[in-house]
Amino acid sequence: MDALLRSEEMTLCQMFLQSEAAYACVSELGEIGLVQFRDLNPDVNAFQRKFVNEIRRCEEMERKLRFLEKEINKDGIPMLNTGDNPEAPAPREMIDLEATYEKLENEMKEVNSNSEALKRNFLELTELKHILRKTQTFFEEALHDPSIAEERVGLLGEDPVSRSGQQKLGFVAGVILRERIPSFEVMLWRVCRGNVFLRQADIDSPLEDPITGDSVHKSVFIIFFQGEQLKSRIKKICEGYRATLYPCPETQAERREMAIGVMTRIEDLNTVLGQTQDHRHRVLVAAAKNIKVWSIKVRKIKAIYHTLNMFNLDVTQKCLIAECWCPVADLDRIQQALRSGTERSGSSVPSIINRMQTRMVPPTYNRCNKFTQGFQNIVDAYGVACYREVNPAPFTCITFPFLFAVMFGDMGHGLIMFLFALFLVLKEKQLQAKKIQNEIFSTFFGGRYIILLMGAFSVYTGLIYNDVFSKSLNLFGCQWVFPSSVGDYRLEALKGTDKILVKPNGTFTGSSYPIGIDPIWSLALNKIAFTNSLKMKISIILGIVQMFFGIALSYLNHRHFQKPLNIIFDFIPMVVFLFCMFGYLVLLIFVKWLKYSSTTAQEPPSLLIGLINMFLFNYGDSEDKMIYSGQQGFQSFLVVVAVLCVPWMMLGKPMYLRYMKRYGQFKHQPLSVNSGDLMGSRYEEEVIHNPEVNGSLHTEEGVEDEHENFSEVLIHQVIHTIEFCLGCISHTASYLRLWALSLAHAQLSEVLWQMVLRIAFRFSRGWGAIGLFIIFQVWAALTVMILVLMEGLSAFLHALRLHWVEFQSKFYDGTGHMFVPFSFDHIADANPDE
C-alpha cells in the first residue's frame, strides 16, 4: 500500500569505475534507465572537461548525418525506420563510423558539385538553343515585314536610301527573367536615348535553376544598336539586370550549324546527367536504410561521453568516480548492469557501487505505466511531489474523470468521446509506429486513457441525468400515472388546455425510477428548477467529500514524517472545523431527502436560509421549519466548536513549542533524509532539533533566537489558519461549478436540438429526407465541435482546477524535484535537434 501511495525510496550511491570499463558501464546503465547522475564538476567549463574532444567528434558526425538526411528528404526517398534500438557502439567503432560518414559526405558533395556544373552547362546550352531559334524568327520577320525594318531604321537615325554607305548595325542576344523585361526595356530606352531596337519573346517551357532547383520563366531578347559606345552601355545594363548574353552568328548558315552542335551537346549532357542522378539516388537509397540507426548510435555515444564528463578522476587517473540517485528496489539490477559493462569491456577490475548517507533531499520517482502516466502528468503539472509525500495520482485516476463527467453528463456525447479514445487505445501500437509529429494529435494520443475514462464516466452520469443529446430515455417505465377518469386528467379537460399541473399525490406510483431521473421531467416546465436543486446538492456533497478525503491524506503525511504536533494542531481542528461548517450541511441534505416524501414536500425548509441563520444565531419563530427536534441547540454548539478551532490551529502549536522549549523537554535529534516541509514542519524541526538554539536558551542570544523561531512559527500558523478557514468557504462554493457547467452543457445541447435538428422535422414529405440528411450533418458537426470539443475542454480545465486547488491544497506540497534518469529510451525517441 505504501508503494502505491508514495514515491519510490531513493538512495545516493557512489560508483568507482575503471577508465577502460566506464564507457561500457554507463552504456549498460543507459539501457535500463534507473540512474540519475550528479554533476561532480559544476564549476568546470564545458570546454575544459575530459571528454570534450569526443563530444566534438559526435557533433561533427551529427552534422554529417543531418546533411545526408537533408539530401534524402530533398529527393523524396523514404527513410527506413524499423523501430530498432541498437546498442551504443564501442569507442573503437567511432573511427569506423566517422570514416563512413566522411566518405558519404564527400561523395555526396562531389556528386552535387558535378551535378550543379552539368546543370549549369545544360541551362546555358538550353538558353542558347532558344536564342538561336528566336533570333532566326526575328530575322525572318524583318525580311518579310518592311514595317519592322523601317521602324528599326527610324529609331537608329538611318537613311534607308543611303544605308549602304553607313556603319553596319550590331546586335547582342541573351536571356533574362521574364518579370524583369518591362523595367529592362525602360532602362535601355532611357540610357540609350531611344537609339536601340529591342525585340523579345518568351521561352514557352520553364527552365530549372541549377543551384536552387526551382523552375524559372525566362525570355529571349535581341538588341540592335550602332556604335561601340552603345554596345558598352547595353552590356552594363544587361549585367545589372543579371541577363545572360550569348554569341549569335550573323548568317543563317552559321546559326543553323551552331544549333546542330548545341543539340548534340544537349543530348550528351542529358545522358551524363541521367547517370549522375542515378548514382546519387543509389547512394542516398543505401544511406536511407541506415540513417535512423546511425543517428541513434551517434546520440548514444554523445550521451555517454556527456555523462562521463560529470564524473571525477581519482588521484591515479585510472578510476572514474560518480555519484547518482537510484531507487533502492533496483539496486540489484544496477549492480548487474555494472557487471555486464565490466565484462563487455574486458576489464579485470570490477566496478563498485556503495550507498552513501546524505542530508540532500532525494528526487521524486513515481513508477507509472501507460495507463497511469497521463494522470501522473496532470499532478506533476501542478508541482512535483516532495520526496515520499502522498502521491494523489492513483486517486486522480478515478476522481478526475468522474468530476469531469458530472459537468459533462450526457450519454450521447460521452459515447462519442469513449469511442474515439477506444480507437486510440486499440490502435496504439500502429499509431506509435507511425510517429505522427502533429502536436494536437500527440496531445490526444498521450491522454487516450484519460479521455477513455472521461467518456465512460460521462455515459454513466448521462444515465443518472437521463440525458442523451438533450433527450430522455424511458428505459424502465415512467413512475407517474394519469388516470383519465379523474378530475383534471379527463380527456375533455386535457383538450381544453396546453398545460397541466401534475401533483405527486394521486399520480406518483410510490416507487422511484430505478436509475436516474424519471423521463417525465424532460417534459416539465419546471425541469430546470428541479434539476438545478438536485445537481447543486450533488455538487456540494461531492465537494465536501473530496475535501474531507484530502484532509485525511494529510494525516498519512504527518504520520509518515513522524509529526504528531501537526496531527494534533492541524489535522484534528481542520476536520472538526470543516465538519461543523459544511459536513453538517451534507448530513442535512441526506436527512431532508429521507424525511420528506412526495406527500410532505410542499413547503420544505430551505437549507441555504437555515445555514445562514445557523451562523447568525437568527432563528426567530422558525421552530416549525426545523428538520429535527433540538436542531437549534445542536447547530449553536457546532458554530461554537468551529470558532474554537480557529485559535486551536492558530496558537496551539506555537504556544506548545514555546512552552516545551523553555523547559527543555526536547533533546537534539539528527534530521532524517525523509523530512519535508509539510504543514509547517520546517519551523517545527528548527525549533525542536536545532542544537545551537537548545544550548543557548539562557543567554541573551538564545532568547533572541527563541523569539525569532516563535515568531516564524506563529506567522506561519496564522497564515495557514486564515488560508484554510477562508478556503473552506471559497472551495465549497467553487465546487458549485459542477452544477453550473452541467446546466450549461444540458442547455446548449437542448438549444442545438431545438434550433437546428428540429427544423428538419418541419419539412413536407417530399423534402423531408433531403432536409433531414443535410441538417443532420450540420447538427452532428456542431455537436462534435461545440459540445464535445469546446465543452469537453471547458469541463477538463474546471476539473483540473478542482484537483489542483480544492483537493491537493489540503495535503499536497508539490515542491519536490523529479527523478530524471539517464536513459537511452528518451534519447532514441527525442528529436535530433533537441
Coordinates of C-alpha atoms in Angstrom, one line a residue, residues 69-576:
E69 CA 19.1 13.4 -44.2
K70 CA 18.5 16.8 -45.9
E71 CA 19.7 15.3 -49.2
I72 CA 17.5 12.2 -48.7
N73 CA 14.4 14.4 -48.0
K74 CA 15.2 16.6 -51.0
D75 CA 14.9 13.6 -53.3
G76 CA 11.8 12.3 -51.5
I77 CA 13.4 9.0 -50.6
P78 CA 11.6 7.3 -47.6
M79 CA 13.9 6.6 -44.6
L80 CA 13.6 3.1 -43.3
N81 CA 12.5 3.1 -39.6
T82 CA 12.3 -0.4 -38.3
G83 CA 12.0 0.7 -34.7
D84 CA 15.2 -0.9 -33.8
N85 CA 17.2 0.4 -30.8
P86 CA 20.8 -0.6 -31.4
E87 CA 23.3 -0.7 -28.6
A88 CA 25.8 2.0 -28.2
P89 CA 28.9 1.3 -30.3
A90 CA 32.2 0.6 -28.6
P91 CA 34.6 3.6 -28.5
R92 CA 36.9 1.9 -31.2
E93 CA 33.9 1.8 -33.5
M94 CA 33.7 5.6 -33.6
I95 CA 36.6 5.7 -36.1
D96 CA 34.7 3.4 -38.5
L97 CA 31.6 5.5 -38.2
E98 CA 33.5 8.7 -38.8
A99 CA 35.1 7.2 -41.8
T100 CA 31.8 6.0 -43.2
Y101 CA 30.1 9.4 -42.7
E102 CA 33.1 11.2 -44.1
K103 CA 33.1 9.1 -47.2
L104 CA 29.4 9.6 -47.8
E105 CA 29.5 13.3 -47.2
N106 CA 32.5 13.8 -49.6
E107 CA 30.8 11.6 -52.2
M108 CA 27.6 13.5 -52.0
K109 CA 29.3 16.9 -52.1
E110 CA 31.3 15.7 -55.2
V111 CA 28.1 14.4 -56.8
N112 CA 26.3 17.6 -56.0
S113 CA 29.1 19.7 -57.4
N114 CA 29.3 17.8 -60.6
S115 CA 25.6 17.8 -60.9
E116 CA 25.4 21.5 -60.4
A117 CA 28.1 22.1 -63.0
L118 CA 26.4 19.8 -65.5
K119 CA 23.0 21.5 -64.9
R120 CA 24.6 24.9 -65.3
N121 CA 26.1 23.8 -68.7
F122 CA 22.7 22.3 -69.6
L123 CA 20.9 25.5 -68.8
E124 CA 23.4 27.6 -70.9
L125 CA 23.0 25.2 -73.8
T126 CA 19.2 25.3 -73.5
E127 CA 19.2 29.0 -73.4
L128 CA 21.5 29.2 -76.4
K129 CA 19.2 26.8 -78.2
H130 CA 16.2 29.1 -77.6
I131 CA 18.2 32.2 -78.6
L132 CA 19.2 30.6 -81.9
R133 CA 15.6 29.7 -82.6
K134 CA 14.1 33.0 -81.6
T135 CA 16.7 35.2 -83.3
Q136 CA 16.2 33.3 -86.5
T137 CA 12.5 34.1 -86.2
F138 CA 13.4 37.8 -85.6
F139 CA 15.5 38.0 -88.7
E140 CA 12.9 36.2 -90.8
E141 CA 10.2 38.6 -89.7
A142 CA 12.4 41.6 -90.5
L143 CA 12.9 40.3 -94.1
H144 CA 9.3 39.6 -94.7
D145 CA 7.8 42.6 -92.9
P146 CA 9.1 46.0 -94.2
S147 CA 7.5 47.9 -91.4
I148 CA 9.9 46.3 -88.9
A149 CA 12.9 47.3 -91.0
E150 CA 11.6 50.9 -91.3
E151 CA 10.9 51.1 -87.6
R152 CA 14.4 49.9 -86.9
V153 CA 16.0 52.4 -89.3
G154 CA 13.9 55.3 -88.0
L155 CA 14.9 54.5 -84.3
L156 CA 18.6 54.4 -85.2
G157 CA 18.5 57.5 -87.3
E158 CA 19.4 55.8 -90.6
D159 CA 18.6 56.9 -94.1
P160 CA 17.3 53.9 -95.8
V161 CA 18.3 55.2 -99.2
S162 CA 21.9 55.7 -98.2
R163 CA 22.2 52.8 -95.8
S164 CA 24.9 51.1 -97.8
G165 CA 27.4 53.7 -97.1
Q166 CA 26.9 53.8 -93.3
Q167 CA 28.3 51.8 -90.5
K168 CA 26.9 48.3 -90.2
L169 CA 24.3 47.6 -87.4
G170 CA 25.4 45.5 -84.4
F171 CA 23.3 43.3 -82.2
V172 CA 23.5 41.4 -78.9
A173 CA 21.3 38.5 -77.9
G174 CA 20.6 37.0 -74.5
V175 CA 18.2 35.6 -71.9
I176 CA 16.6 37.5 -68.9
L177 CA 14.0 36.7 -66.3
R178 CA 10.5 37.3 -67.7
E179 CA 9.4 39.6 -64.8
R180 CA 12.4 41.9 -65.4
I181 CA 11.5 42.7 -69.1
P182 CA 9.4 45.8 -68.5
S183 CA 12.0 47.7 -66.4
F184 CA 14.8 46.4 -68.6
E185 CA 13.2 47.9 -71.7
V186 CA 12.6 51.2 -69.9
M187 CA 16.2 51.4 -68.7
L188 CA 17.5 50.7 -72.3
W189 CA 15.3 53.4 -73.7
R190 CA 16.4 56.0 -71.2
V191 CA 20.2 55.2 -71.1
C192 CA 20.5 54.8 -74.9
R193 CA 18.0 57.7 -75.5
G194 CA 15.9 55.6 -77.9
N195 CA 18.9 54.7 -80.2
V196 CA 18.4 50.9 -79.8
F197 CA 15.9 48.5 -81.1
L198 CA 14.7 45.7 -78.7
R199 CA 12.8 42.5 -79.7
Q200 CA 11.9 39.9 -77.1
A201 CA 10.0 36.6 -76.9
D202 CA 9.0 34.3 -74.0
I203 CA 10.5 30.9 -73.7
D204 CA 7.5 28.6 -73.5
S205 CA 8.8 25.9 -71.1
P206 CA 10.2 26.9 -67.7
L207 CA 13.9 26.3 -67.0
E208 CA 15.5 24.8 -63.9
D209 CA 17.8 26.8 -61.7
P210 CA 21.0 24.7 -61.3
I211 CA 21.5 26.0 -57.7
T212 CA 18.1 26.0 -56.1
G213 CA 16.4 23.6 -58.4
D214 CA 13.4 25.9 -58.8
S215 CA 11.6 26.5 -62.1
V216 CA 12.1 29.9 -63.6
H217 CA 10.5 31.6 -66.6
K218 CA 12.8 33.5 -68.9
S219 CA 12.6 35.5 -72.1
V220 CA 14.9 35.8 -75.1
F221 CA 15.9 39.3 -76.3
I222 CA 17.9 40.8 -79.2
I223 CA 19.1 44.4 -79.2
F224 CA 20.2 46.2 -82.3
F225 CA 22.5 49.2 -81.9
Q226 CA 25.1 51.3 -83.8
G227 CA 28.5 52.1 -82.3
E228 CA 30.8 50.7 -79.7
Q229 CA 29.7 53.2 -77.1
L230 CA 26.1 52.0 -77.2
K231 CA 27.4 48.4 -77.1
S232 CA 29.2 49.1 -73.9
R233 CA 26.2 50.7 -72.3
I234 CA 24.0 47.8 -73.3
K235 CA 26.3 45.2 -71.8
K236 CA 26.5 47.1 -68.5
I237 CA 22.7 47.3 -68.3
C238 CA 22.5 43.5 -69.1
E239 CA 25.0 42.8 -66.3
G240 CA 23.0 44.9 -63.9
Y241 CA 19.8 43.0 -64.7
R242 CA 21.6 39.7 -64.5
A243 CA 20.8 38.9 -68.1
T244 CA 23.0 36.3 -69.8
L245 CA 24.5 37.2 -73.2
Y246 CA 25.3 34.6 -75.7
P247 CA 27.2 34.8 -79.1
C248 CA 24.9 34.6 -82.0
P249 CA 26.2 34.3 -85.6
E250 CA 25.1 36.8 -88.1
T251 CA 24.4 34.5 -91.0
Q252 CA 21.6 31.9 -91.2
A253 CA 24.0 29.1 -92.1
E254 CA 26.2 29.7 -89.2
R255 CA 23.2 29.8 -86.8
R256 CA 22.0 26.6 -88.2
E257 CA 25.3 24.9 -87.8
M258 CA 25.7 26.2 -84.2
A259 CA 22.2 24.9 -83.4
I260 CA 23.0 21.4 -84.6
G261 CA 26.1 21.4 -82.4
V262 CA 24.1 22.7 -79.4
M263 CA 21.5 19.9 -79.8
T264 CA 24.3 17.3 -79.9
R265 CA 25.9 18.6 -76.8
I266 CA 22.5 18.8 -75.0
E267 CA 21.8 15.1 -75.8
D268 CA 25.2 14.2 -74.4
L269 CA 24.6 16.2 -71.3
N270 CA 21.2 14.6 -70.8
T271 CA 22.9 11.2 -70.8
V272 CA 25.6 12.3 -68.3
L273 CA 23.0 14.0 -66.1
G274 CA 20.9 10.8 -66.0
Q275 CA 23.8 8.7 -65.0
T276 CA 24.8 11.2 -62.3
Q277 CA 21.3 11.3 -60.9
D278 CA 21.1 7.5 -60.9
H279 CA 24.4 7.3 -59.0
R280 CA 23.2 10.0 -56.5
H281 CA 19.9 8.1 -56.0
R282 CA 21.7 4.8 -55.3
V283 CA 24.0 6.4 -52.7
L284 CA 21.0 8.1 -51.0
V285 CA 18.9 5.0 -51.0
A286 CA 21.7 3.0 -49.4
A287 CA 22.1 5.7 -46.8
A288 CA 18.4 6.0 -46.1
K289 CA 18.3 2.3 -45.0
N290 CA 20.7 3.1 -42.1
I291 CA 20.3 6.8 -41.3
K292 CA 17.9 6.2 -38.4
V293 CA 20.1 3.6 -36.8
W294 CA 23.2 5.8 -37.3
S295 CA 21.5 8.7 -35.7
I296 CA 20.6 6.7 -32.6
K297 CA 24.1 5.3 -32.3
V298 CA 25.7 8.8 -32.5
R299 CA 23.3 10.2 -30.0
K300 CA 24.0 7.4 -27.6
I301 CA 27.8 7.9 -27.9
K302 CA 27.4 11.6 -27.3
A303 CA 25.1 11.0 -24.3
I304 CA 27.6 8.6 -22.8
Y305 CA 30.5 11.0 -23.1
H306 CA 28.4 13.8 -21.8
T307 CA 27.6 11.7 -18.7
L308 CA 31.3 10.7 -18.3
N309 CA 32.1 14.5 -18.2
M310 CA 30.1 14.6 -15.0
F311 CA 32.5 12.2 -13.2
N312 CA 35.6 12.8 -11.2
L313 CA 39.0 11.2 -11.7
D314 CA 40.9 9.8 -8.8
V315 CA 44.5 10.7 -8.0
T316 CA 45.8 7.8 -10.0
Q317 CA 43.9 8.9 -13.1
K318 CA 42.8 5.3 -13.7
C319 CA 39.4 5.3 -12.0
L320 CA 36.3 7.4 -12.5
I321 CA 34.2 8.3 -9.5
A322 CA 30.5 9.0 -10.0
E323 CA 27.5 9.9 -7.7
C324 CA 24.0 9.0 -8.6
W325 CA 20.4 8.8 -7.3
C326 CA 18.7 5.4 -7.9
P327 CA 15.7 3.5 -6.4
V328 CA 16.6 1.2 -3.6
A329 CA 14.4 -1.6 -5.1
D330 CA 16.5 -1.6 -8.3
L331 CA 20.0 -1.8 -6.8
D332 CA 20.4 -5.4 -7.9
R333 CA 19.6 -4.5 -11.5
I334 CA 22.1 -1.6 -11.4
Q335 CA 24.8 -3.9 -10.0
Q336 CA 24.1 -6.5 -12.7
A337 CA 24.4 -3.7 -15.3
L338 CA 27.7 -2.7 -13.9
R339 CA 28.9 -6.3 -14.0
S340 CA 27.8 -6.7 -17.6
G341 CA 29.6 -3.5 -18.6
T342 CA 32.8 -4.6 -17.0
E343 CA 32.7 -8.0 -18.7
R344 CA 31.9 -6.4 -22.1
S345 CA 34.9 -4.0 -21.7
G346 CA 37.3 -6.9 -20.9
S347 CA 38.4 -5.2 -17.6
S348 CA 39.7 -7.4 -14.9
V349 CA 38.8 -4.9 -12.1
P350 CA 35.1 -5.0 -11.1
S351 CA 33.1 -1.8 -10.8
I352 CA 32.0 -0.9 -7.3
I353 CA 28.8 0.8 -6.1
N354 CA 28.3 2.0 -2.5
R355 CA 25.3 3.6 -0.8
M356 CA 26.0 7.0 0.8
Q357 CA 24.5 8.8 3.8
T358 CA 23.4 12.3 2.9
R359 CA 21.3 15.2 4.0
M360 CA 20.3 16.1 0.5
V361 CA 16.6 15.8 -0.5
P362 CA 16.3 12.9 -3.0
P363 CA 14.4 13.3 -6.3
T364 CA 10.8 12.0 -6.5
Y365 CA 10.3 8.9 -8.6
N366 CA 6.8 7.6 -9.2
R367 CA 6.6 4.4 -11.2
C368 CA 4.0 4.7 -13.9
N369 CA 2.6 2.6 -16.7
K370 CA 0.9 3.7 -19.9
F371 CA -2.4 4.0 -18.1
T372 CA -1.3 6.0 -15.1
Q373 CA 1.3 8.2 -16.9
G374 CA -1.3 10.6 -18.1
F375 CA -2.8 11.2 -14.7
Q376 CA 0.7 11.5 -13.2
N377 CA 1.4 14.2 -15.7
I378 CA -1.7 16.1 -14.5
V379 CA -0.4 16.0 -11.0
D380 CA 3.1 16.9 -11.9
A381 CA 1.9 19.9 -13.9
Y382 CA 0.9 21.5 -10.7
G383 CA 4.1 20.6 -8.9
V384 CA 6.3 17.5 -8.3
A385 CA 5.6 15.8 -5.0
C386 CA 8.1 16.2 -2.2
Y387 CA 10.1 13.1 -1.5
R388 CA 7.9 10.3 -0.1
E389 CA 4.9 12.6 0.1
V390 CA 1.5 11.1 -0.7
N391 CA 1.0 10.9 -4.4
P392 CA -2.5 12.0 -5.5
A393 CA -2.2 10.4 -9.0
P394 CA -3.8 7.0 -8.0
F395 CA -6.9 8.7 -6.7
T396 CA -6.9 11.2 -9.6
C397 CA -7.3 8.2 -12.0
I398 CA -10.9 8.0 -10.7
T399 CA -11.8 11.4 -9.2
F400 CA -10.7 13.4 -12.2
P401 CA -12.8 11.7 -14.9
F402 CA -15.7 11.4 -12.5
L403 CA -15.8 15.1 -11.7
F404 CA -15.4 15.8 -15.4
A405 CA -18.4 13.6 -16.1
V406 CA -20.5 15.4 -13.5
M407 CA -20.1 18.5 -15.6
F408 CA -20.3 16.8 -19.0
G409 CA -23.0 14.2 -18.2
D410 CA -24.6 13.1 -21.5
M411 CA -24.8 9.6 -22.7
G412 CA -24.5 10.6 -26.4
H413 CA -21.6 13.0 -26.0
G414 CA -19.8 10.6 -23.6
L415 CA -20.2 7.7 -26.1
I416 CA -18.6 9.8 -28.9
M417 CA -15.6 10.6 -26.6
F418 CA -15.4 7.0 -25.4
L419 CA -15.4 5.5 -28.9
F420 CA -12.7 8.0 -30.1
A421 CA -10.5 7.1 -27.1
L422 CA -11.2 3.4 -27.6
F423 CA -9.9 3.6 -31.2
L424 CA -6.7 5.3 -30.0
V425 CA -6.2 2.6 -27.4
L426 CA -6.9 -0.4 -29.7
K427 CA -4.6 1.1 -32.4
E428 CA -2.0 2.5 -30.1
K429 CA 0.9 0.2 -31.4
Q430 CA 0.2 1.1 -35.1
L431 CA -0.1 4.8 -34.3
Q432 CA 3.1 4.8 -32.2
A433 CA 4.9 3.1 -35.1
K434 CA 3.9 5.9 -37.4
K435 CA 5.5 8.5 -35.1
I436 CA 3.0 11.3 -36.1
Q437 CA 4.5 14.7 -35.3
N438 CA 1.2 16.6 -35.2
E439 CA 1.1 18.4 -31.8
I440 CA -2.7 18.2 -31.4
F441 CA -2.8 14.6 -32.2
S442 CA 0.1 13.8 -29.9
T443 CA -1.8 15.5 -27.1
F444 CA -4.9 13.4 -27.7
F445 CA -2.9 10.3 -28.1
G446 CA -0.9 10.8 -24.9
G447 CA -4.1 11.3 -22.9
R448 CA -6.1 8.5 -24.6
Y449 CA -6.7 6.7 -21.3
I450 CA -7.9 9.9 -19.6
I451 CA -10.3 10.5 -22.5
L452 CA -11.4 6.9 -22.3
L453 CA -12.4 7.1 -18.7
M454 CA -13.9 10.6 -19.1
G455 CA -16.1 9.2 -21.9
A456 CA -17.1 6.1 -19.8
F457 CA -18.0 8.2 -16.7
S458 CA -19.9 10.7 -18.9
V459 CA -22.1 7.8 -20.2
Y460 CA -22.7 6.8 -16.5
T461 CA -23.6 10.4 -15.4
G462 CA -25.7 10.8 -18.5
L463 CA -27.6 7.7 -17.4
I464 CA -28.1 9.3 -14.0
Y465 CA -29.3 12.6 -15.6
N466 CA -31.3 10.6 -18.1
D467 CA -29.9 12.8 -20.8
V468 CA -28.8 11.7 -24.3
F469 CA -28.4 14.6 -26.8
S470 CA -30.8 16.6 -24.7
K471 CA -33.5 13.9 -24.8
S472 CA -34.6 11.4 -22.1
L473 CA -34.9 7.6 -22.4
N474 CA -37.8 5.8 -20.9
L475 CA -35.9 2.6 -20.1
F476 CA -37.7 1.4 -17.1
G477 CA -41.1 2.9 -17.4
C478 CA -42.3 6.3 -16.0
Q479 CA -43.4 6.1 -12.4
W480 CA -46.1 8.8 -12.8
V481 CA -49.6 7.8 -13.8
F482 CA -52.5 9.9 -15.0
P483 CA -55.9 8.2 -14.6
S484 CA -58.1 9.6 -17.5
S485 CA -61.3 9.3 -15.4
V486 CA -60.1 11.5 -12.5
G487 CA -60.6 15.3 -12.4
D488 CA -58.2 17.4 -14.4
Y489 CA -56.8 14.4 -16.2
R490 CA -60.0 13.6 -18.1
L491 CA -59.8 13.7 -21.8
E492 CA -62.3 16.6 -22.0
A493 CA -60.2 18.7 -19.6
L494 CA -56.9 17.9 -21.4
K495 CA -58.3 19.0 -24.8
G496 CA -59.1 22.5 -23.5
T497 CA -55.6 23.4 -22.2
D498 CA -51.9 23.1 -23.3
K499 CA -50.6 22.9 -19.7
I500 CA -51.3 20.5 -16.9
L501 CA -50.3 20.7 -13.2
V502 CA -49.1 17.3 -12.1
K503 CA -49.2 16.8 -8.3
P504 CA -47.3 14.0 -6.6
N505 CA -50.4 13.0 -4.6
G506 CA -52.6 10.6 -6.5
T507 CA -50.3 10.4 -9.6
F508 CA -47.0 9.0 -8.3
T509 CA -46.9 5.3 -8.0
G510 CA -44.9 5.3 -4.8
S511 CA -41.8 3.7 -6.2
S512 CA -38.9 5.7 -7.6
Y513 CA -37.4 5.4 -11.1
P514 CA -34.8 2.6 -10.8
I515 CA -31.8 4.6 -12.1
G516 CA -31.5 8.3 -12.5
I517 CA -34.2 10.9 -13.2
D518 CA -37.7 9.9 -14.3
P519 CA -38.1 10.7 -18.0
I520 CA -41.3 12.7 -17.4
W521 CA -39.2 15.6 -16.1
S522 CA -37.9 16.2 -19.6
L523 CA -41.5 17.4 -20.5
A524 CA -42.0 19.6 -17.4
L525 CA -41.9 23.3 -17.5
N526 CA -40.1 23.4 -14.1
K527 CA -37.5 20.9 -15.3
I528 CA -34.6 23.4 -14.7
A529 CA -35.7 24.2 -11.2
F530 CA -35.9 20.5 -10.3
T531 CA -32.5 19.5 -11.9
N532 CA -30.8 22.6 -10.5
S533 CA -31.8 21.7 -7.0
L534 CA -30.6 18.1 -7.4
K535 CA -27.3 19.0 -9.2
M536 CA -26.5 21.7 -6.7
K537 CA -26.9 19.4 -3.7
I538 CA -24.8 16.7 -5.5
S539 CA -22.1 19.2 -6.2
I540 CA -21.9 20.2 -2.5
I541 CA -21.8 16.6 -1.4
L542 CA -19.0 15.7 -3.8
G543 CA -17.0 18.7 -2.9
I544 CA -17.2 18.2 0.8
V545 CA -16.4 14.5 0.5
Q546 CA -13.3 15.2 -1.7
M547 CA -12.1 17.9 0.7
F548 CA -12.5 15.6 3.7
F549 CA -10.6 13.0 1.7
G550 CA -7.8 15.5 1.1
I551 CA -7.5 16.3 4.8
A552 CA -7.4 12.6 5.5
L553 CA -4.5 12.2 3.2
S554 CA -2.7 14.9 5.1
Y555 CA -2.9 12.7 8.2
L556 CA -0.9 10.0 6.3
N557 CA 1.8 12.6 5.5
H558 CA 2.0 13.7 9.1
R559 CA 2.2 10.1 10.4
H560 CA 4.8 9.1 7.8
F561 CA 7.0 12.1 8.5
Q562 CA 6.5 11.5 12.3
K563 CA 5.0 14.9 13.1
P564 CA 2.5 14.3 15.9
L565 CA 2.1 18.1 16.5
N566 CA 0.8 18.5 13.0
I567 CA -1.8 15.8 13.7
I568 CA -2.9 17.4 17.0
F569 CA -2.8 21.1 15.9
D570 CA -3.5 20.9 12.2
F571 CA -5.3 17.7 11.2
I572 CA -7.8 17.4 14.0
P573 CA -9.0 21.0 14.1
M574 CA -9.2 21.0 10.3
V575 CA -11.5 18.0 10.3
V576 CA -13.6 19.4 13.2

